[in-house]
Coordinates of C-alpha atoms in Angstrom, one line a residue:
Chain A
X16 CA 32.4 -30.4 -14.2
X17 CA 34.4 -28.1 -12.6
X18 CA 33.2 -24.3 -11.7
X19 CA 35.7 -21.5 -13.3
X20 CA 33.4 -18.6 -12.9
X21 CA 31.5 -16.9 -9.7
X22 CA 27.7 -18.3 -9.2
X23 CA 25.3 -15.6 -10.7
X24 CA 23.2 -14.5 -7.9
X25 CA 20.1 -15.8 -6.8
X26 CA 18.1 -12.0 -7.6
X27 CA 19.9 -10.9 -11.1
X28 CA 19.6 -7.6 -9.7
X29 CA 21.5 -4.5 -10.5
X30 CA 22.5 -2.1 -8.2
X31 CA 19.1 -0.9 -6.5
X32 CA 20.4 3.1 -7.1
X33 CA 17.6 5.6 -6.7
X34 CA 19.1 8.5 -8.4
X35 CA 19.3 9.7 -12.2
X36 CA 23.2 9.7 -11.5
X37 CA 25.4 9.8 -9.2
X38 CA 27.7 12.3 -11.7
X39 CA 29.1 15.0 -10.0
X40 CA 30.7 17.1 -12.9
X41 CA 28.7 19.8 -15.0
X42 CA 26.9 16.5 -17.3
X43 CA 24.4 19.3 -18.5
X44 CA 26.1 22.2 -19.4
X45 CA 27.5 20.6 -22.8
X46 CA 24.0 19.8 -23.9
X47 CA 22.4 22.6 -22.3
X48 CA 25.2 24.8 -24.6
X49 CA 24.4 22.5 -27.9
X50 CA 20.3 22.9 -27.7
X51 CA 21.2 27.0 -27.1
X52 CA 23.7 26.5 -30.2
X53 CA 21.3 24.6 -32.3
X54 CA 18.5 26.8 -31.7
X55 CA 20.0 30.1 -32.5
X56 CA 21.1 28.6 -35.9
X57 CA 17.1 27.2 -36.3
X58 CA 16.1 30.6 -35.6
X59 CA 18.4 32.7 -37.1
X60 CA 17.5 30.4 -40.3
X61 CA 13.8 30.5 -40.1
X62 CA 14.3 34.6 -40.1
X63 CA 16.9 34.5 -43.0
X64 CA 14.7 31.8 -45.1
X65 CA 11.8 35.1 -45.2
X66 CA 14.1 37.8 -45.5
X67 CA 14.2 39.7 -48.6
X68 CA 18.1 41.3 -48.5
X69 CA 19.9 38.3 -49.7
X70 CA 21.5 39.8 -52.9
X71 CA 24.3 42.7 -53.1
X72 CA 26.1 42.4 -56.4
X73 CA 28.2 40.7 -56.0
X74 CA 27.1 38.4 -53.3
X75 CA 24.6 36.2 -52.6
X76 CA 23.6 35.2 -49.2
X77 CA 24.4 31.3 -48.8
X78 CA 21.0 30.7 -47.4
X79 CA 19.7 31.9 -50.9
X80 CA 22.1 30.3 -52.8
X81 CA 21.5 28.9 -55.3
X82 CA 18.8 31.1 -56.3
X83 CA 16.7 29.3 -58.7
X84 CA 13.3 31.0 -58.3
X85 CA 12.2 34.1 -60.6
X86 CA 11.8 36.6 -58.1
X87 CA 15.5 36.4 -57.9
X88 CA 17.4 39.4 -59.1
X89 CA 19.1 39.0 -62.5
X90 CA 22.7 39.0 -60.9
X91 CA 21.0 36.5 -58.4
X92 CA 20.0 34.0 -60.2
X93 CA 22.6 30.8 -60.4
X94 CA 23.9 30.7 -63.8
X95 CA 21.1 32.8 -64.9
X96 CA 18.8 30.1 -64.4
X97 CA 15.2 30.3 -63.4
X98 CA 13.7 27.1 -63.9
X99 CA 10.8 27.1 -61.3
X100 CA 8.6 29.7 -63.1
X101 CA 6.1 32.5 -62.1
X102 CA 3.9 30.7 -60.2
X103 CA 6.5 30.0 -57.2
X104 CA 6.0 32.9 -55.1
X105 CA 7.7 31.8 -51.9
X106 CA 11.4 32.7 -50.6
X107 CA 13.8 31.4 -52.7
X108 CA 15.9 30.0 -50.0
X109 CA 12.7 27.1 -49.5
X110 CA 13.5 25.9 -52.6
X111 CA 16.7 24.4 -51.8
X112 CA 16.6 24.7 -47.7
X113 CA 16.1 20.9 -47.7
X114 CA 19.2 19.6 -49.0
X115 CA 21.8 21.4 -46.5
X116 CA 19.7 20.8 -43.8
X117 CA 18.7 17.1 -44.5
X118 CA 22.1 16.8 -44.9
X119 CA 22.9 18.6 -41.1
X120 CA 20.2 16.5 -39.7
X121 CA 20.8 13.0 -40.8
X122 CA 24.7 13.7 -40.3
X123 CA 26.0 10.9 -37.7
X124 CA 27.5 14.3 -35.4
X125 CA 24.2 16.3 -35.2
X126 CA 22.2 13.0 -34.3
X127 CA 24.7 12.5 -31.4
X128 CA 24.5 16.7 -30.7
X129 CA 20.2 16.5 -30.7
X130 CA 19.5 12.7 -29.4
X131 CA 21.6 14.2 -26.4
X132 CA 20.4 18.1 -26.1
X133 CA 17.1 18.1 -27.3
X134 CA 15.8 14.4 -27.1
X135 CA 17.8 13.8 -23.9
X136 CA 18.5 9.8 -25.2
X137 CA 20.5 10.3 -22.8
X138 CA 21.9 13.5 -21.5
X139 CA 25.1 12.8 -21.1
X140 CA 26.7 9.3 -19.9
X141 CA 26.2 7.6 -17.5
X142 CA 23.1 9.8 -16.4
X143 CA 19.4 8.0 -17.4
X144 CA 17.2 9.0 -20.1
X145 CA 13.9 9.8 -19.4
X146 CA 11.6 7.6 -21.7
X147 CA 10.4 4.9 -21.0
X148 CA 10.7 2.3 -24.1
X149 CA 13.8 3.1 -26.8
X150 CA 14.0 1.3 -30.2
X151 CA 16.5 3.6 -32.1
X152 CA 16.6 3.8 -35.3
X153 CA 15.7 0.5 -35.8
X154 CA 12.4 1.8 -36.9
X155 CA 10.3 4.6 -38.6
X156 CA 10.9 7.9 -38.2
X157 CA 14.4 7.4 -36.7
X158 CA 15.5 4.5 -39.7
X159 CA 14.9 7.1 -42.3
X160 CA 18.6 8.2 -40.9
X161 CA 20.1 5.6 -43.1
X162 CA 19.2 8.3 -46.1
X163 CA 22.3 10.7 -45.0
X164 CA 24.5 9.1 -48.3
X165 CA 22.1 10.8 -50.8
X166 CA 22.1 14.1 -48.3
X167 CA 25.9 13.7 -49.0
X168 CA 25.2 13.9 -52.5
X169 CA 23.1 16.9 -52.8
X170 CA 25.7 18.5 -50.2
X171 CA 28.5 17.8 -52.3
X172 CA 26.3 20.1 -55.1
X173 CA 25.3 22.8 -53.1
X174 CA 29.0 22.8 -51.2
X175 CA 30.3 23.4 -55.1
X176 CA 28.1 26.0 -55.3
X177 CA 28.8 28.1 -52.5
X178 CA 32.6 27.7 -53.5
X179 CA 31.3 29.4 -57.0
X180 CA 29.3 31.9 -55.2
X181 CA 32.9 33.0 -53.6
X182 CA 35.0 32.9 -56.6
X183 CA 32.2 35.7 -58.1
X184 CA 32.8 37.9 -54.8
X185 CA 36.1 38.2 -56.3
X186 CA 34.2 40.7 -58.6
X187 CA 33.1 44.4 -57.4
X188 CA 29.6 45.3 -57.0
X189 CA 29.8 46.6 -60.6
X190 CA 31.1 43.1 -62.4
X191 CA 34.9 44.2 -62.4
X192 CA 37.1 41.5 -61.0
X193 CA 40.0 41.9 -58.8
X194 CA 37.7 43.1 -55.7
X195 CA 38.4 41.5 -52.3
X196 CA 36.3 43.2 -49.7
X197 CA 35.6 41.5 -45.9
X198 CA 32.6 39.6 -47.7
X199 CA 35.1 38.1 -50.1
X200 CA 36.7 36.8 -47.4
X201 CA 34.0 35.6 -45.4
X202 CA 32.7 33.9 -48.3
X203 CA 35.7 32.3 -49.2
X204 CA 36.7 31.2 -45.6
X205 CA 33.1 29.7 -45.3
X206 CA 33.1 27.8 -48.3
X207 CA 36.5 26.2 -47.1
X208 CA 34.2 25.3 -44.1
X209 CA 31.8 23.8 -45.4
X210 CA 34.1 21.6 -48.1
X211 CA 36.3 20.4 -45.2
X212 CA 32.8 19.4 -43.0
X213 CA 31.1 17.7 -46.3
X214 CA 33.9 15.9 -47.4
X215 CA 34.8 14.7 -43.9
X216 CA 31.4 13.0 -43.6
X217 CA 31.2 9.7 -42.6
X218 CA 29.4 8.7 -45.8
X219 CA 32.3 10.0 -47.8
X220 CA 34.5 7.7 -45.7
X221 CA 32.9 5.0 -46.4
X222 CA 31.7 6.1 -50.3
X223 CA 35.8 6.4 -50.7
X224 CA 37.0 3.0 -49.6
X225 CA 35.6 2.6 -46.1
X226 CA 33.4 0.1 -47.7
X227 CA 36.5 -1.7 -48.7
X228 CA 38.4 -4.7 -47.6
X229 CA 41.3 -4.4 -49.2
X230 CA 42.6 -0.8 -49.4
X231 CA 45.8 -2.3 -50.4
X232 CA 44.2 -3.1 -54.1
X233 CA 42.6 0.3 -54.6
X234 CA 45.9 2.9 -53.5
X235 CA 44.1 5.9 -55.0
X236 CA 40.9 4.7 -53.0
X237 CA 42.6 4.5 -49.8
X238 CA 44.5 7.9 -50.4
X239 CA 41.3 9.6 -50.2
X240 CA 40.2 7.7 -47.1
X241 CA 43.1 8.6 -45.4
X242 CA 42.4 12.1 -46.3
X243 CA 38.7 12.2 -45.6
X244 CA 39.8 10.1 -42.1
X245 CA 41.9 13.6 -41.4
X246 CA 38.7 15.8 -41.6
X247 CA 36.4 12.9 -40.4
X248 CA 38.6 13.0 -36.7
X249 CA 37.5 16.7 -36.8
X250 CA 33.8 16.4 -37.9
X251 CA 32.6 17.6 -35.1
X252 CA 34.6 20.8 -35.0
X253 CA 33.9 21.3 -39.0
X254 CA 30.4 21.0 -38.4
X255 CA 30.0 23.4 -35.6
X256 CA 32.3 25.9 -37.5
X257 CA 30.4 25.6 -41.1
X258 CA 27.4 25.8 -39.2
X259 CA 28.6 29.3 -37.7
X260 CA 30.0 30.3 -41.3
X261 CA 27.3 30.1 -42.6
X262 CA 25.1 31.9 -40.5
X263 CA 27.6 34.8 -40.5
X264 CA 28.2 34.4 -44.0
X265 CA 24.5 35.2 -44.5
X266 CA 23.8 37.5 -41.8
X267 CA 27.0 39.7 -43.5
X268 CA 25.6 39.8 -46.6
X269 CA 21.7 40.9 -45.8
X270 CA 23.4 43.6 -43.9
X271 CA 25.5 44.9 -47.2
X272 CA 22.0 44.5 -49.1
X273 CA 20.4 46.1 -46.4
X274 CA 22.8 49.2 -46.4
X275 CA 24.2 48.3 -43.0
X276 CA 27.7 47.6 -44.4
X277 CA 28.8 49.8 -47.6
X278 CA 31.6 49.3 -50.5
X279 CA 34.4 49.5 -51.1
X280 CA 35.0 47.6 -47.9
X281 CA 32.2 45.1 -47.6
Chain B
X72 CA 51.2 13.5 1.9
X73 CA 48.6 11.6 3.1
X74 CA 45.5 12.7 4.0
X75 CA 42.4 11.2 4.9
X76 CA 39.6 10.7 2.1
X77 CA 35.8 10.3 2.3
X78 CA 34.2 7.4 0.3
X79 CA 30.8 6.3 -0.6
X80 CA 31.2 2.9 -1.7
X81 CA 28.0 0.5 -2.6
X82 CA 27.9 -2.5 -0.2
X83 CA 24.9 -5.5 -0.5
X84 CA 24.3 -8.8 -2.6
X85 CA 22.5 -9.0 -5.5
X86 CA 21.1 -5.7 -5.9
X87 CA 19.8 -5.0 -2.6
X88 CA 22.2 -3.0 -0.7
X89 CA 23.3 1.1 0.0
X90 CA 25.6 3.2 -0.2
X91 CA 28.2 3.1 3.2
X92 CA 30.5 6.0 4.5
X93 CA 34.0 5.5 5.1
X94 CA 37.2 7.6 6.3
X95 CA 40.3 6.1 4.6
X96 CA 43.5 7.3 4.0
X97 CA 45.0 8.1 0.9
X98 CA 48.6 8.1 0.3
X99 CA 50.8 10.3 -2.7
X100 CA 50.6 8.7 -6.6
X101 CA 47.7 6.4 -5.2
X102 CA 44.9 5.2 -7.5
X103 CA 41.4 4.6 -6.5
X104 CA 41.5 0.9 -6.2
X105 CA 44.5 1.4 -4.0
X106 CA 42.2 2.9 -1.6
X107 CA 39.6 0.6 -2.1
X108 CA 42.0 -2.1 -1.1
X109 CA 43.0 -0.2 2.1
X110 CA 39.2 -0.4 3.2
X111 CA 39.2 -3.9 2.7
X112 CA 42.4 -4.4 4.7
X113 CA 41.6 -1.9 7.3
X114 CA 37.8 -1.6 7.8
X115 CA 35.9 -3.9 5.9
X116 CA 37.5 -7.2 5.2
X117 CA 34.4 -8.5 3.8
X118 CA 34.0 -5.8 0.9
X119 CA 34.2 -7.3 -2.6
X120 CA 36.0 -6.2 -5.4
X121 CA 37.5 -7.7 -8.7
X122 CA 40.9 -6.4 -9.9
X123 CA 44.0 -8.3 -11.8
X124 CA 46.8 -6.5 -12.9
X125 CA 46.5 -2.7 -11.1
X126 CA 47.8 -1.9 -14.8
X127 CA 44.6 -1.0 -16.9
X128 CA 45.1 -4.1 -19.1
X129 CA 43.0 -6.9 -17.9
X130 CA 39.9 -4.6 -17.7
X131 CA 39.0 -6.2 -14.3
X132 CA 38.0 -3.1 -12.1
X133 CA 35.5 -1.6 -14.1
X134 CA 33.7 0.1 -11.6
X135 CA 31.5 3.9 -11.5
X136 CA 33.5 6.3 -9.6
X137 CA 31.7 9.4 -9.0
X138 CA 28.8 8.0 -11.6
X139 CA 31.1 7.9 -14.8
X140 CA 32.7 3.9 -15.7
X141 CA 36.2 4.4 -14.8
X142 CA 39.4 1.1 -14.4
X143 CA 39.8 1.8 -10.5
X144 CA 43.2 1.1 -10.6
X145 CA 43.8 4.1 -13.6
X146 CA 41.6 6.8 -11.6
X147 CA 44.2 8.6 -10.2
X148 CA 43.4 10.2 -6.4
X149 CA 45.2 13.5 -7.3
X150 CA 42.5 14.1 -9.8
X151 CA 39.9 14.6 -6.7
X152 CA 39.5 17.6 -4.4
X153 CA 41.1 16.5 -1.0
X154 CA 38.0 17.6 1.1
X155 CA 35.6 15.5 -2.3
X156 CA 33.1 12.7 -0.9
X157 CA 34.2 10.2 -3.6
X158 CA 31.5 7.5 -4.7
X159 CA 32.4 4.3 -5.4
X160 CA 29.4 1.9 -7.4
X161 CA 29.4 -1.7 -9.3
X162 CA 28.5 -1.3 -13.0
X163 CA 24.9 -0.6 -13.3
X164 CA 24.1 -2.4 -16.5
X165 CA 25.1 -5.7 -15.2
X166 CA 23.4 -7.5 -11.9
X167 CA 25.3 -7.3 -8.8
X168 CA 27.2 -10.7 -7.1
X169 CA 28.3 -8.6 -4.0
X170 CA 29.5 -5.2 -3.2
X171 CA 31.3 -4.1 -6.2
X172 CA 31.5 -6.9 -7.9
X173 CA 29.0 -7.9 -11.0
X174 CA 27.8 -10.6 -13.1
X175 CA 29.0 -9.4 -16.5
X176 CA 28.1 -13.1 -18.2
X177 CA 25.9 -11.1 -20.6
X178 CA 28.7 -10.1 -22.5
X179 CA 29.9 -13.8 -22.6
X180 CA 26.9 -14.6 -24.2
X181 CA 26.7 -11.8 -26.7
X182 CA 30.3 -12.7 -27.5
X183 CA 29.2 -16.6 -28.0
X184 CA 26.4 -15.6 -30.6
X185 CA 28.9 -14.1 -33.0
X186 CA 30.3 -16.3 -35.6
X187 CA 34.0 -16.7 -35.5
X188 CA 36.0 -15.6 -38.0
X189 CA 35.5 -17.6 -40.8
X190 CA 38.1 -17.7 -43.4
X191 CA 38.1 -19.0 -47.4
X192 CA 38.1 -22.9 -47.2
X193 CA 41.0 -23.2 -49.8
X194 CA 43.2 -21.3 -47.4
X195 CA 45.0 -22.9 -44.3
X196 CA 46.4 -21.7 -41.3
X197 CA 49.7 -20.2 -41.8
X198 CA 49.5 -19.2 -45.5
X199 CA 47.5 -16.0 -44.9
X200 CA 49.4 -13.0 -46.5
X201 CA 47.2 -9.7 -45.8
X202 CA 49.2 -5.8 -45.8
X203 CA 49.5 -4.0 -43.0
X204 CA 46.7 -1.3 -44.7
X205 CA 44.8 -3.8 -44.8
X206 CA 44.6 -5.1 -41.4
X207 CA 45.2 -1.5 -39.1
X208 CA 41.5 -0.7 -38.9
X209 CA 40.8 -4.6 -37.1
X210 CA 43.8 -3.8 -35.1
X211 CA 42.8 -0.8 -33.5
X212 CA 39.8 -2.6 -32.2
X213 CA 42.5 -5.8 -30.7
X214 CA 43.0 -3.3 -28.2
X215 CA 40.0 -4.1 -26.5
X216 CA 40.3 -5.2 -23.1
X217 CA 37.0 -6.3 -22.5
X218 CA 36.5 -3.8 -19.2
X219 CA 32.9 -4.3 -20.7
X220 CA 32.3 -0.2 -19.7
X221 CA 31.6 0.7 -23.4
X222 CA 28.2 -1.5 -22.6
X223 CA 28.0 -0.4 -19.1
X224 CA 27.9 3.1 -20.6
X225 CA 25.5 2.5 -23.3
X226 CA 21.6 4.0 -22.6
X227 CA 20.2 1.7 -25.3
X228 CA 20.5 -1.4 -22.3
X229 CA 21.7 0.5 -19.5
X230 CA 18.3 2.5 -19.5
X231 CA 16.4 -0.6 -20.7
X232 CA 17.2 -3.9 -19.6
X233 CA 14.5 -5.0 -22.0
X234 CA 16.6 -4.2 -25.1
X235 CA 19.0 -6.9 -24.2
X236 CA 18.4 -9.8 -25.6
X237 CA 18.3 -7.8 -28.7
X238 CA 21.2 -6.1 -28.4
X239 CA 24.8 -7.4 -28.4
X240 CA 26.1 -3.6 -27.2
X241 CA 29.1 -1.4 -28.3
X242 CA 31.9 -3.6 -27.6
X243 CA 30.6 -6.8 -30.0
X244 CA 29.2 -4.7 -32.6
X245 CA 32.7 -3.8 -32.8
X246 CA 33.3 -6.9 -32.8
X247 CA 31.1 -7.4 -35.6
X248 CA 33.1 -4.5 -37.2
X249 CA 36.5 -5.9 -37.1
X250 CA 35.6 -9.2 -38.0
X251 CA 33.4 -7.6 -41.3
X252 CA 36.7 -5.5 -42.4
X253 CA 39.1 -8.2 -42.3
X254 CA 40.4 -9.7 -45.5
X255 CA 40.1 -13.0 -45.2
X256 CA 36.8 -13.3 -43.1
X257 CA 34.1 -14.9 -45.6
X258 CA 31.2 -14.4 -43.8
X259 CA 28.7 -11.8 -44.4
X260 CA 27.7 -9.9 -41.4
X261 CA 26.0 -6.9 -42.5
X262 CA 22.0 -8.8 -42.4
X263 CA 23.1 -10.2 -38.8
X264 CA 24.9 -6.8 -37.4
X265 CA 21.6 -5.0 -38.0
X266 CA 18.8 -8.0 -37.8
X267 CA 20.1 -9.7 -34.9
X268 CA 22.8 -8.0 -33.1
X269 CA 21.0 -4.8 -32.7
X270 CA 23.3 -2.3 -34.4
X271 CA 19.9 -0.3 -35.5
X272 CA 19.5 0.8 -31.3
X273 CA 22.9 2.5 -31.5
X274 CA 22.2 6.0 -31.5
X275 CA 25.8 7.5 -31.9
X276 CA 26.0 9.3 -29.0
X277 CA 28.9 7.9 -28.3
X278 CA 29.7 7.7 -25.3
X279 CA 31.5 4.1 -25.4
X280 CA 34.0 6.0 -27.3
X281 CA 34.2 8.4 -23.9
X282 CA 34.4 5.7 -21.5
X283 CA 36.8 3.3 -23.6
X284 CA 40.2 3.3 -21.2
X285 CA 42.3 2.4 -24.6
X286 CA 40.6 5.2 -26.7
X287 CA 39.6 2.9 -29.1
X288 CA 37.6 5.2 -31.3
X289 CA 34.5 2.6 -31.2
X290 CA 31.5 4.9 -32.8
X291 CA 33.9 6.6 -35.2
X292 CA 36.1 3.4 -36.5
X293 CA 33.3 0.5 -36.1
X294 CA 29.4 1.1 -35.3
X295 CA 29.2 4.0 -37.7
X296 CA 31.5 2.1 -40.4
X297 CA 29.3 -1.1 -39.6
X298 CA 26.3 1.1 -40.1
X299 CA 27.3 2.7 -43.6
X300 CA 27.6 -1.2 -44.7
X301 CA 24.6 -2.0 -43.7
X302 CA 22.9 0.5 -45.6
X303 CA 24.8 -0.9 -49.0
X304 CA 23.2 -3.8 -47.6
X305 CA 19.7 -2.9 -47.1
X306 CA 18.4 0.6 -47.4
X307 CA 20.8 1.3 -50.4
X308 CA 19.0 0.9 -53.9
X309 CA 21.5 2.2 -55.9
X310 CA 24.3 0.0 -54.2
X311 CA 21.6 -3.1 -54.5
X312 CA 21.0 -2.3 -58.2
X313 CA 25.6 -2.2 -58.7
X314 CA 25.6 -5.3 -57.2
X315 CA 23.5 -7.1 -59.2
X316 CA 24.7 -5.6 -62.9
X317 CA 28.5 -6.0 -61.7
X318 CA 27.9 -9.1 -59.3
X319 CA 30.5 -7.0 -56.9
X320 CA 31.0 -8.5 -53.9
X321 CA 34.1 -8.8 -50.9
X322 CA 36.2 -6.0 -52.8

């Protein structure tokens, strides 16, 4: 038969380079910038989670929110609810911290941001990882990832929320509406955020009609994948921004409840 | 105006080998492989390199320029500092035949273990009728040029040769993807994308979308796609429990 192709060499050997890479660009300063990133949100949210100012009438600090506990102020509390009882006595924001941020950390853009900046699997490209055996998340923990659809869900919930929790900072601090102070907006503006980053999730691309192999018999289907495939291209940017909103959002509002800030202009 | 540019470039046979200095000079609106070319003409007849069409379409001259997978012949000179050492190495996933050239059969293998498309029996050749919605997302990955630097790029083999036989890498996964999405294909390849093709090592980093010289947007538009079918598939109760009350399947 007659050769096409090259013989393989006799040693299948790659390239015998020594070095980690032979990049010469700034490869570490984007995930040096993402772990700093990251980790002043994981800190900043660890402080918030135990911090007692997260209600001025009318808002409520999204870190708080919804507040379903009975410590919660009576203006606090999410549709007046308090359906966990006297004997919880921890920060209200534990209650529900798990659904955002189970949401953030199974999302398919944060497990690129922290597999590259904190787990260094790899760095950047085309520069080596350092561990020495890799299987993925073809296996526990890392297969548990494949949860992020129901993360989605609960997003969706708490995302509706949060838009709620803006509408009522249309309100002054004694009930009356018509108020828009700097936390209105911030509120507003960060609920925007954080609808355009949940509903450009990949799951909600593929919960629309991703899953789909012919959009053409489902037209209102593929209308919303075409629009969630708009925010989807800018997930990345929507999740860094919501993530900031957020952490503003909050930060602004302990600082009204803490006196910092006063009406009429908060 | 020409000038005259320092080059690394990786010389030696199946692995074994260094990195070698060279002067060469580079000429206005030339491209790397242009240069590389020169050195073969000029100074080292005997240096190895594999190139087609100088156009970035037959994804021959996938090489590492300066450590990142780059198409010589679509790495522009202008792009380097005049006075820049610029380093030119094969692909370092793939074994080395000489010099710059490697042995990228792997991929030919990963590309024989994928079942062809497979469409309904009833249906011949000819009488397909499919709308264009229906076919864009498979034709964004027809773009592919196999320059093979998506699984160059990728840590899950280039970090660990062990992982491939168990991996098929980013550029049949998508593969995978495209054949999965298209309307007429009958086969189900959500068990065999994850079981046997590996698709559970991608970690979405990513960066065979950075590398991919026709910006096909590989993680976005296939792996993570592929991956949201396989968990209907397998990790999905909910989806399970739908398809066995409705007995949904191929919508």
């Amino acid at each position: 038969m007659t050769q096409t192709t090259a013989e393989s060499p006799t040693s299948k050997q790659r390239a015998q380079l020594k070095v980690r890479t032979l990049r010469t660009d700034r490869w570490w300063l984007v995930p040096a910038l993402t772990f700093a990133g990251l980790m002043s949100f994981l800190i900043y949210g660890v402080w918030a989670i135990f911090d007692k100012s997260y209600f001025a009438e009318p808002y409520i600090a999204p870190f708080s929110s919804p507040c379903l506990a009975t410590s919660c102020p009576e203006g606090a509390r999410f549709l007046g609810l308090a359906p966990f009882g006297d004997w919880y006595g921890l920060p209200p924001g534990l209650l529900i911290l798990g659904l955002p941020g189970g949401f953030r950390l199974t999302c398919y853009y944060y497990r690129k941001s922290y597999y590259r900046s904190f787990w260094l699997s790899p760095p950047a490209c085309a520069v080596s990882e350092p561990h020495k055996k890799y299987s993925g998340e073809t296996r526990l923990p890392l297969i548990i990832q494949n949860v992020h659809r129901y993360f989605f869900y609960l997003a969706v919930v708490i995302g509706a929320i949060l838009a709620y929790d803006a509408v009522l900072a249309f309100r002054d601090e004694h009930g009356n509406w018509g108020h828009v102070g700097l936390g209105t907006i911030i509120l507003v503006a960060n609920a925007v955020l954080i609808a355009c980053y949940t509903l450009g999730c990949h799951s909600c691309r593929h919960i629309t009609a991703g899953r789909l192999n012919h959009f053409s018999r489902h037209p209102i289907r593929y209308k919303a994948w075409t629009f969630v495939s708009k925010l989807n291209a800018r997930h990345q940017q929507f999740a860094w921004a919501s993530m900031y909103s957020v952490m503003i959002a909050d930060l602004y509002v302990r600082l009204v409840a803490k006196g910092v800030i006063n009406f009429p202009f908060a | 105006m020409g000038y005259k540019a320092k080059f690394r470039v990786w010389r030696g046979e199946g692995g074994e080998g260094q990195l070698e200095d060279f002067t060469v000079e580079v000429n206005e609106g030339e491209v790397v492989l242009d240069v590389i070319h020169r050195l073969q003409a000029t100074q080292v007849p005997d240096l190895a390199v594999r190139w087609n069409c100088k156009a970035g379409k037959c994804g021959s001259c996938s090489m590492e320029i300066n450590g990142r997978p780059r198409l010589g012949c679509m790495t522009r000179m202008s792009t380097f500092e005049e006075t820049e050492t610029i380093t030119v190495t094969p692909m370092r996933t793939f074994p080395v035949i000489k010099d710059l050239v490697c042995d990228v059969s792997f991929n030919y293998q990963k590309a024989r273990e994928i079942p062809s498309f497979t469409p309904p029996k009833d249906v011949k050749p000819g009488e397909y009728r499919m709308q264009q919605i229906d076919v864009e997302r498979s034709q964004e990955f027809r773009k592919c040029i196999e320059c093979f630097m998506c699984n160059n790029v990728c840590h899950v083999i280039r970090d660990h040769d062990e992982n491939k036989p168990a991996f098929a890498g980013p550029r049949f996964l998508m593969r995978i993807a495209e054949l999965d999405m298209h309307p007429y294909d009958e086969l189900d390849r959500k068990e065999s994308a994850q079981e046997e093709h590996g698709l559970g090592y991608c970690n979405i980093t990513k960066c065979c979308t950075e590398v991919c010289p026709e910006h096909i947007k590989i993680t976005d538009n296939a792996l993570i796609p592929m991956k949201e079918r396989v968990v209907d598939r397998k990790y999905d109760p909910l989806v399970w429990l739908g398809s066995k009350i409705f007995k949904r399947s191929g919508v």
